[in-house]
Amino acid sequence: MAISKNSFILIDYVIRAKDTGELIETTIEDVAKKENKYEVDRVYEPLLVIVGENRIIRGLEEHIENFGEAEKEMQVEIPPEKAYGVRDSSKVKIVSVRELIRNNIIPEVGKTVELNGQVGVVKAVTGGRVLIDFNHPLAGKTLLCTYKIVKIIEDDSEKIRHLLHRRYRRIPLDRFKVSIDQNTNSVTIEVPKEILLDRDLQLVKAIVAEEIYRFIGKYNTVMYIEKFEKETEKK
Amino acid sequence: MAISKNSFILIDYVIRAKDTGELIETTIEDVAKKENKYEVDRVYEPLLVIVGENRIIRGLEEHIENFGEAEKEMQVEIPPEKAYGVRDSSKVKIVSVRELIRNNIIPEVGKTVELNGQVGVVKAVTGGRVLIDFNHPLAGKTLLCTYKIVKIIEDDSEKIRHLLHRRYRRIPLDRFKVSIDQNTNSVTIEVPKEILLDRDLQLVKAIVAEEIYRFIGKYNTVMYIEKFEKETEKK
């Protein structure tokens, strides 16, 4: 089977380093907790993937596109070049302690540092010289990914609710009211009041409108409705 | 005559210092230009005053409330306590040059400086000491104000358009589409696309809704509609 470009799917996945088996990333809360990778601020739930959008690692997206199948547990081995890239030895640099100090960095082995906009890990400190590896920590790693497509979303309003929800993970999907008028090719979205004062909302609305045009097509107008009710009426 | 509280009126005015006749502020472009007080970035047009809102100097607002009359040229002399306050000699302070330097201020007579959140004008520099007057530059001044109420706004949608326009002076009044449903006591405002990406828009919408409830009353819901159209459709 295969999943065509621009399909909206929800996946659960567990990604591990092939060599050590170490858990790298997962959507499944229990797995994260069991292996001490649980992030308190994260919402654990299946991830929205729009095939071809290029937001997830390439090896996984290609596997979904070529072999994806709903409700089937899949496994894929992903080489570095389709994950976090191969290791580039020119990105391992020697920096003087003096330069680090000038940038308010005290070098210690294992420490993650940011220098001139690049993030690296201190590998060694000898004399006045510090070895820093600016490769992505997962560069050069082959990954093992198990995943399951838990849903293929067909309904346009459901797709749109997911586009909104992925920008505001804490707002439940059904708080976004979406209606579609097929005659005028227009989408109307009622914005939940919990996010009305979010400073990024205007940008998010423009982005989601663009995503609707790009990935769902067929519509020409996205209209947002926001209700500001009188305080006393709310009680 | 008198103008009751919460009335929406538009006024043109010219405010001068009584002692020197110097122009302090005006809504009239020609006057500002003639007297070299023209500000390029300002939109010159009659100002919206909501009687009782307390956004303009008190002496002028009181005069409008007690004696205001549409289309009639009025003159009022405003004492300091109903304008920019009386002068407070305790706000004239001696500061050491050293303290100013610590705050990156080089003291020069006549310079406006900000120190500890207060704005003042340097009056004298002698030895290591600097005399700074933290009174408002117009404190202690009696003002002469001529004004004319050019319109008393009766229609609610027009009031609302003015509430929006005063937040976005560059957007013409008629770009804000307002409709009112008297049965449901709700107001619907279509937001012009020129301001859709303004980062303050969410806050402005909440503020204007509050202003509608406070100054116009009778409505319970203010609904904003924003259309994001497909790029190619715009052409």
Coordinates of C-alpha atoms in Angstrom, one line a residue:
Chain A
M1 CA 0.0 0.0 0.0
A2 CA 0.9 3.6 -0.1
I3 CA -0.3 6.9 1.2
S4 CA -0.5 9.7 -1.3
K5 CA 1.0 13.1 -1.0
N6 CA -1.0 15.7 1.0
S7 CA -2.8 12.9 2.9
F8 CA -3.5 13.8 6.6
I9 CA -2.6 11.0 8.9
L10 CA -2.1 10.5 12.6
I11 CA 0.8 8.3 13.7
D12 CA 2.2 6.9 16.9
Y13 CA 5.8 6.2 16.8
V14 CA 8.9 5.1 18.9
I15 CA 12.3 6.1 17.6
R16 CA 15.5 4.5 18.9
A17 CA 19.2 4.6 18.1
K18 CA 20.0 1.4 16.4
D19 CA 23.4 0.9 18.0
T20 CA 22.4 1.4 21.7
G21 CA 18.6 0.9 21.6
E22 CA 18.3 4.2 23.4
L23 CA 14.9 5.9 23.1
I24 CA 15.2 9.1 21.1
E25 CA 11.6 10.2 20.6
T26 CA 8.1 8.9 21.0
T27 CA 4.5 10.0 21.0
I28 CA 3.5 7.4 23.6
E29 CA 3.4 8.6 27.1
D30 CA 3.9 5.2 28.8
V31 CA 7.0 4.5 26.8
A32 CA 8.5 7.9 27.5
K33 CA 7.8 7.4 31.3
K34 CA 9.2 3.9 31.4
E35 CA 12.4 5.0 29.9
N36 CA 12.9 8.2 31.7
K37 CA 12.3 10.4 28.7
Y38 CA 9.0 11.9 29.8
E39 CA 8.6 15.6 29.2
V40 CA 6.1 17.2 31.6
D41 CA 5.2 20.1 29.2
R42 CA 4.6 17.8 26.2
V43 CA 1.2 16.7 25.1
Y44 CA 1.5 13.0 24.3
E45 CA -0.9 12.0 21.4
P46 CA -0.6 10.8 17.9
L47 CA 1.2 13.2 15.6
L48 CA -0.4 14.8 12.6
V49 CA 1.6 14.1 9.5
I50 CA 0.8 15.6 6.2
V51 CA 2.6 13.5 3.7
G52 CA 5.1 15.5 1.7
E53 CA 5.1 18.4 4.1
N54 CA 8.6 17.5 5.2
R55 CA 8.2 18.2 8.9
I56 CA 9.3 14.8 10.1
I57 CA 12.6 12.9 9.4
R58 CA 12.8 12.0 5.8
G59 CA 13.2 8.2 6.2
L60 CA 10.0 7.9 8.1
E61 CA 8.0 10.1 5.7
E62 CA 9.3 8.2 2.7
H63 CA 8.3 4.9 4.4
I64 CA 4.8 6.2 5.1
E65 CA 4.4 7.4 1.5
N66 CA 5.6 4.1 0.0
F67 CA 4.5 1.4 2.5
G68 CA 2.1 3.1 4.9
E69 CA -1.0 1.2 5.9
A70 CA -3.7 2.1 8.4
E71 CA -3.6 0.4 11.8
K72 CA -0.6 -1.8 11.0
E73 CA 2.5 -1.7 13.2
M74 CA 5.4 -0.9 10.9
Q75 CA 9.2 -1.0 11.4
V76 CA 11.8 0.9 9.5
E77 CA 15.5 1.3 9.7
I78 CA 16.6 4.8 8.8
P79 CA 20.1 5.6 7.8
P80 CA 21.7 8.8 9.0
E81 CA 21.4 10.6 5.6
K82 CA 17.6 10.2 5.9
A83 CA 17.6 11.1 9.6
Y84 CA 19.8 13.7 11.3
G85 CA 22.6 13.7 8.6
V86 CA 26.0 12.1 8.4
R87 CA 28.8 13.2 10.7
D88 CA 30.9 16.0 9.3
S89 CA 34.4 16.0 10.7
S90 CA 34.9 19.6 9.7
K91 CA 32.3 20.5 12.3
V92 CA 34.5 19.2 15.1
K93 CA 36.5 22.3 16.0
I94 CA 39.2 23.4 18.4
V95 CA 38.4 26.7 20.2
S96 CA 40.6 28.5 22.7
V97 CA 39.4 28.7 26.3
R98 CA 39.9 32.5 26.0
E99 CA 37.3 32.8 23.2
L100 CA 34.8 30.7 25.2
I101 CA 35.3 32.9 28.3
R102 CA 34.8 36.0 26.1
N103 CA 31.4 34.5 25.2
N104 CA 30.6 33.8 28.9
I105 CA 31.1 30.0 28.5
I106 CA 33.0 28.0 31.0
P107 CA 34.1 24.9 29.1
E108 CA 33.3 21.5 30.8
V109 CA 33.4 18.1 29.1
G110 CA 29.9 17.1 28.1
K111 CA 28.4 20.5 28.3
T112 CA 26.2 21.8 25.5
V113 CA 27.3 25.3 24.4
E114 CA 26.2 27.9 21.9
L115 CA 28.9 29.7 20.0
N116 CA 28.3 32.1 17.1
G117 CA 24.8 30.8 16.7
Q118 CA 25.9 27.1 16.5
V119 CA 25.2 24.5 19.1
G120 CA 27.9 22.0 20.0
V121 CA 29.0 19.6 22.7
V122 CA 32.4 20.0 24.5
K123 CA 34.3 16.8 23.9
A124 CA 37.7 17.6 25.6
V125 CA 39.5 20.3 27.4
T126 CA 43.3 20.2 27.3
G127 CA 45.5 23.2 28.3
G128 CA 44.0 26.3 26.7
R129 CA 42.2 24.4 24.0
V130 CA 38.7 23.0 23.9
L131 CA 37.4 20.4 21.4
I132 CA 33.8 21.1 20.5
D133 CA 31.6 18.9 18.2
F134 CA 29.1 21.0 16.4
N135 CA 27.5 18.0 14.6
H136 CA 23.9 17.4 15.6
P137 CA 24.0 14.9 18.5
L138 CA 22.2 12.4 16.4
A139 CA 24.2 12.9 13.3
G140 CA 25.7 9.6 12.0
K141 CA 23.2 7.5 13.9
T142 CA 21.1 4.9 12.2
L143 CA 17.6 4.9 13.7
L144 CA 15.1 2.2 14.3
C145 CA 11.5 3.4 14.1
T146 CA 8.3 1.5 14.8
Y147 CA 5.2 3.4 13.9
K148 CA 1.5 2.9 13.4
I149 CA -0.9 5.0 11.3
V150 CA -3.8 5.2 13.8
K151 CA -6.0 7.2 11.5
I152 CA -6.2 8.5 7.9
I153 CA -8.2 11.7 8.0
E154 CA -10.7 12.1 5.2
D155 CA -13.0 14.8 6.3
D156 CA -11.9 18.3 5.5
S157 CA -13.2 19.9 8.7
E158 CA -11.4 17.3 10.7
K159 CA -8.2 18.1 8.8
I160 CA -8.6 21.8 9.5
R161 CA -9.3 21.1 13.2
H162 CA -6.0 19.2 13.3
L163 CA -4.1 22.0 11.6
L164 CA -5.4 24.3 14.4
H165 CA -4.8 21.9 17.2
R166 CA -1.2 21.3 16.2
R167 CA -0.5 25.0 16.8
Y168 CA -2.3 24.9 20.2
R169 CA -1.8 21.4 21.6
R170 CA -3.4 22.2 24.9
I171 CA -6.7 23.2 23.3
P172 CA -8.8 20.0 22.6
L173 CA -9.6 19.3 19.0
D174 CA -13.3 19.8 19.4
R175 CA -12.9 23.4 20.8
F176 CA -12.2 24.4 17.2
K177 CA -15.6 24.8 15.4
V178 CA -15.1 24.4 11.7
S179 CA -17.9 24.7 9.1
I180 CA -17.5 24.4 5.3
D181 CA -19.7 26.0 2.7
Q182 CA -19.1 23.9 -0.5
N183 CA -21.1 26.4 -2.6
T184 CA -18.9 29.4 -1.9
N185 CA -15.7 27.3 -1.3
S186 CA -15.3 28.9 2.0
V187 CA -14.2 27.7 5.4
T188 CA -15.4 29.3 8.7
I189 CA -13.5 28.7 11.9
E190 CA -14.7 29.8 15.3
V191 CA -11.7 30.6 17.5
P192 CA -12.0 29.3 21.0
K193 CA -11.8 32.1 23.6
E194 CA -9.0 30.5 25.5
I195 CA -6.6 31.7 22.8
L196 CA -8.1 35.0 21.9
L197 CA -5.3 37.0 23.6
D198 CA -2.4 34.9 22.4
R199 CA 0.0 37.2 20.8
D200 CA 0.8 34.8 18.0
L201 CA -2.8 34.2 17.1
Q202 CA -2.8 36.5 14.1
L203 CA 0.2 34.8 12.6
V204 CA -1.2 31.4 13.3
K205 CA -4.4 32.3 11.6
A206 CA -2.6 33.4 8.5
I207 CA -0.4 30.3 8.5
V208 CA -3.3 27.9 9.0
A209 CA -5.2 29.6 6.1
E210 CA -2.1 29.1 3.9
E211 CA -1.9 25.4 5.0
I212 CA -5.6 24.9 4.1
Y213 CA -4.9 26.3 0.6
R214 CA -1.8 24.3 0.2
F215 CA -2.7 20.9 1.5
I216 CA -6.4 20.7 1.1
G217 CA -6.9 23.0 -1.9
K218 CA -10.4 23.6 -3.2
Y219 CA -11.2 26.5 -0.8
N220 CA -10.7 30.2 -1.6
T221 CA -11.6 31.9 1.7
V222 CA -10.9 31.1 5.3
M223 CA -12.9 33.2 7.7
Y224 CA -12.2 33.3 11.4
I225 CA -14.9 34.3 13.9
E226 CA -14.0 35.5 17.3
K227 CA -16.5 36.4 20.0
F228 CA -15.7 38.7 22.8
E229 CA -18.6 38.5 25.3
K230 CA -19.6 40.9 27.9
E231 CA -17.9 39.9 31.2
T232 CA -21.2 39.8 33.2
E233 CA -22.8 37.6 30.6
K234 CA -20.2 34.9 31.0
K235 CA -21.1 34.2 34.6
Chain B
M1 CA -26.5 73.5 26.3
A2 CA -24.7 70.4 27.6
I3 CA -23.4 67.1 26.2
S4 CA -24.3 64.1 28.3
K5 CA -21.8 61.5 29.6
N6 CA -20.9 58.8 27.2
S7 CA -21.8 60.9 24.2
F8 CA -19.5 60.3 21.2
I9 CA -18.4 63.6 19.6
L10 CA -15.8 64.7 17.1
I11 CA -13.9 67.9 17.9
D12 CA -11.4 70.2 16.2
Y13 CA -9.3 72.2 18.6
V14 CA -6.3 74.5 18.9
I15 CA -4.6 74.7 22.3
R16 CA -2.1 77.5 23.1
A17 CA -0.2 78.6 26.2
K18 CA -1.9 81.7 27.5
D19 CA 1.3 83.5 28.5
T20 CA 3.2 83.2 25.2
G21 CA 0.4 82.3 22.7
E22 CA 2.6 79.4 21.6
L23 CA 0.7 76.6 19.8
I24 CA 0.7 73.5 22.0
E25 CA -1.5 71.0 20.2
T26 CA -4.1 71.0 17.4
T27 CA -6.1 68.7 15.2
I28 CA -6.0 71.2 12.3
E29 CA -3.2 70.5 9.8
D30 CA -3.0 74.0 8.4
V31 CA -2.6 75.6 11.8
A32 CA 0.1 73.0 12.7
K33 CA 2.0 73.7 9.4
K34 CA 1.7 77.5 9.7
E35 CA 3.2 77.5 13.2
N36 CA 5.9 74.9 12.5
K37 CA 4.4 72.2 14.8
Y38 CA 3.4 69.8 11.9
E39 CA 4.1 66.2 12.7
V40 CA 4.6 64.1 9.5
D41 CA 3.4 60.8 11.1
R42 CA 0.2 62.2 12.6
V43 CA -3.2 62.0 11.0
Y44 CA -4.9 65.4 11.2
E45 CA -8.6 65.0 11.6
P46 CA -11.3 65.8 14.3
L47 CA -10.6 63.9 17.5
L48 CA -13.1 61.4 18.9
V49 CA -14.1 62.4 22.4
I50 CA -16.3 60.2 24.6
V51 CA -17.6 62.5 27.3
G52 CA -16.5 61.2 30.7
E53 CA -13.8 58.9 29.3
N54 CA -11.1 61.2 30.7
R55 CA -8.7 60.9 27.8
I56 CA -8.3 64.6 27.1
I57 CA -7.3 67.4 29.5
R58 CA -9.9 67.8 32.2
G59 CA -10.7 71.5 31.7
L60 CA -11.7 70.9 28.0
E61 CA -13.8 67.8 28.8
E62 CA -15.7 69.6 31.6
H63 CA -16.3 72.6 29.2
I64 CA -17.7 70.2 26.6
E65 CA -19.9 68.5 29.1
N66 CA -21.3 71.7 30.6
F67 CA -21.4 74.1 27.6
G68 CA -20.8 72.0 24.5
E69 CA -22.8 72.8 21.5
A70 CA -22.6 71.3 18.0
E71 CA -21.0 73.4 15.2
K72 CA -20.3 76.4 17.5
E73 CA -16.7 77.7 17.9
M74 CA -16.0 77.8 21.6
Q75 CA -13.2 79.3 23.7
V76 CA -12.1 78.1 27.1
E77 CA -9.3 79.2 29.4
I78 CA -8.0 76.2 31.3
P79 CA -6.1 76.7 34.6
P80 CA -3.0 74.4 35.2
E81 CA -4.9 72.2 37.7
K82 CA -7.3 71.2 35.0
A83 CA -4.6 70.8 32.4
Y84 CA -1.1 69.5 33.0
G85 CA -1.0 70.2 36.8
V86 CA 0.5 72.9 38.9
R87 CA 4.3 73.1 39.3
D88 CA 5.7 71.0 42.1
S89 CA 9.0 72.5 43.4
S90 CA 9.9 69.2 45.0
K91 CA 10.2 67.8 41.5
V92 CA 13.1 70.1 40.8
K93 CA 16.1 68.0 41.8
I94 CA 19.9 68.3 42.1
V95 CA 21.7 65.2 40.8
S96 CA 25.4 64.6 40.7
V97 CA 27.1 64.4 37.3
R98 CA 28.5 61.1 38.4
E99 CA 25.1 59.6 38.8
L100 CA 24.0 60.8 35.3
I101 CA 27.2 59.4 33.8
R102 CA 26.4 56.1 35.5
N103 CA 23.1 56.2 33.6
N104 CA 24.8 57.0 30.3
I105 CA 23.5 60.5 30.3
I106 CA 25.8 63.5 29.5
P107 CA 24.2 66.5 31.1
E108 CA 23.6 69.5 28.8
V109 CA 21.3 72.5 29.6
G110 CA 18.0 72.1 27.8
K111 CA 18.4 68.4 27.3
T112 CA 15.5 66.0 28.1
V113 CA 16.7 63.1 30.2
E114 CA 15.1 60.0 31.6
L115 CA 16.3 59.0 35.1
N116 CA 14.8 56.2 37.2
G117 CA 11.8 56.2 35.0
Q118 CA 11.1 59.9 35.3
V119 CA 11.5 62.4 32.5
G120 CA 13.0 65.8 33.2
V121 CA 14.7 68.7 31.6
V122 CA 18.3 69.8 32.5
K123 CA 18.1 73.4 33.8
A124 CA 21.6 74.1 34.9
V125 CA 25.0 72.4 35.2
T126 CA 27.4 73.8 37.8
G127 CA 30.5 72.0 38.9
G128 CA 29.6 68.4 39.6
R129 CA 25.9 69.2 40.1
V130 CA 23.0 69.2 37.7
L131 CA 19.6 70.8 38.2
I132 CA 16.9 68.8 36.6
D133 CA 13.2 69.8 36.5
F134 CA 11.0 66.7 36.5
N135 CA 7.8 68.6 36.2
H136 CA 5.7 68.1 33.1
P137 CA 7.0 70.8 30.6
L138 CA 3.4 72.2 30.6
A139 CA 2.9 72.1 34.3
G140 CA 1.9 75.5 35.7
K141 CA 0.7 76.7 32.4
T142 CA -2.7 78.2 31.8
L143 CA -4.0 77.1 28.4
L144 CA -6.3 78.8 25.9
C145 CA -8.3 76.4 24.0
T146 CA -10.6 77.1 21.0
Y147 CA -12.6 74.1 19.9
K148 CA -15.6 73.2 17.8
I149 CA -17.8 70.1 18.0
V150 CA -18.0 69.2 14.4
K151 CA -20.3 66.2 14.9
I152 CA -22.3 64.5 17.6
I153 CA -22.4 60.8 16.6
E154 CA -25.8 59.2 17.3
D155 CA -25.6 56.0 15.2
D156 CA -24.1 53.0 17.1
S157 CA -22.3 51.5 14.1
E158 CA -20.7 54.8 13.4
K159 CA -19.6 55.0 17.1
I160 CA -18.1 51.6 16.8
R161 CA -16.3 52.5 13.5
H162 CA -14.8 55.4 15.3
L163 CA -13.6 53.3 18.3
L164 CA -11.8 51.1 15.7
H165 CA -10.5 53.9 13.7
R166 CA -8.9 55.7 16.7
R167 CA -6.8 52.6 17.2
Y168 CA -5.8 52.5 13.5
R169 CA -5.8 56.1 12.3
R170 CA -4.3 55.2 8.9
I171 CA -7.3 52.9 8.1
P172 CA -10.2 54.9 6.7
L173 CA -13.4 54.8 8.8
D174 CA -15.4 53.0 6.1
R175 CA -12.9 50.1 5.9
F176 CA -14.4 48.9 9.2
K177 CA -17.7 47.1 8.3
V178 CA -20.0 47.0 11.3
S179 CA -23.4 45.4 11.5
I180 CA -25.7 45.3 14.5
D181 CA -28.3 42.7 15.3
Q182 CA -30.8 44.3 17.6
N183 CA -32.6 41.0 18.3
T184 CA -29.6 39.2 19.7
N185 CA -27.9 42.4 21.0
S186 CA -24.8 41.5 19.1
V187 CA -22.3 43.5 17.0
T188 CA -20.4 42.1 14.1
I189 CA -17.2 43.7 12.9
E190 CA -15.4 42.8 9.8
V191 CA -11.7 43.4 10.3
P192 CA -10.0 45.0 7.2
K193 CA -7.2 42.9 5.8
E194 CA -4.6 45.7 6.1
I195 CA -4.4 45.1 9.8
L196 CA -4.7 41.3 10.0
L197 CA -1.1 40.8 10.8
D198 CA -0.7 43.6 13.3
R199 CA 0.7 42.1 16.5
D200 CA -1.5 44.3 18.7
L201 CA -4.7 43.3 16.9
Q202 CA -5.9 40.7 19.4
L203 CA -5.5 43.2 22.3
V204 CA -7.2 46.0 20.3
K205 CA -10.1 43.7 19.6
A206 CA -10.6 42.9 23.3
I207 CA -10.2 46.6 24.2
V208 CA -12.7 47.8 21.6
A209 CA -15.2 45.1 22.7
E210 CA -14.8 46.4 26.3
E211 CA -15.3 50.0 25.1
I212 CA -18.5 49.0 23.3
Y213 CA -19.9 47.5 26.5
R214 CA -18.8 50.4 28.6
F215 CA -19.7 53.4 26.5
I216 CA -22.6 52.2 24.3
G217 CA -24.0 49.5 26.6
K218 CA -26.9 47.4 25.4
Y219 CA -24.9 44.8 23.5
N220 CA -23.7 41.5 24.9
T221 CA -21.6 40.0 22.2
V222 CA -19.0 41.5 19.9
M223 CA -18.0 39.2 17.1
Y224 CA -15.0 39.9 14.8
I225 CA -14.8 38.4 11.3
E226 CA -11.5 38.0 9.6
K227 CA -11.1 36.8 6.0
F228 CA -7.8 35.3 4.8
E229 CA -8.2 34.8 1.1
K230 CA -6.2 32.6 -1.2
E231 CA -3.3 34.6 -2.7
T232 CA -4.2 33.9 -6.3
E233 CA -7.8 34.9 -5.7
K234 CA -6.7 38.4 -4.7
K235 CA -5.2 39.2 -8.0

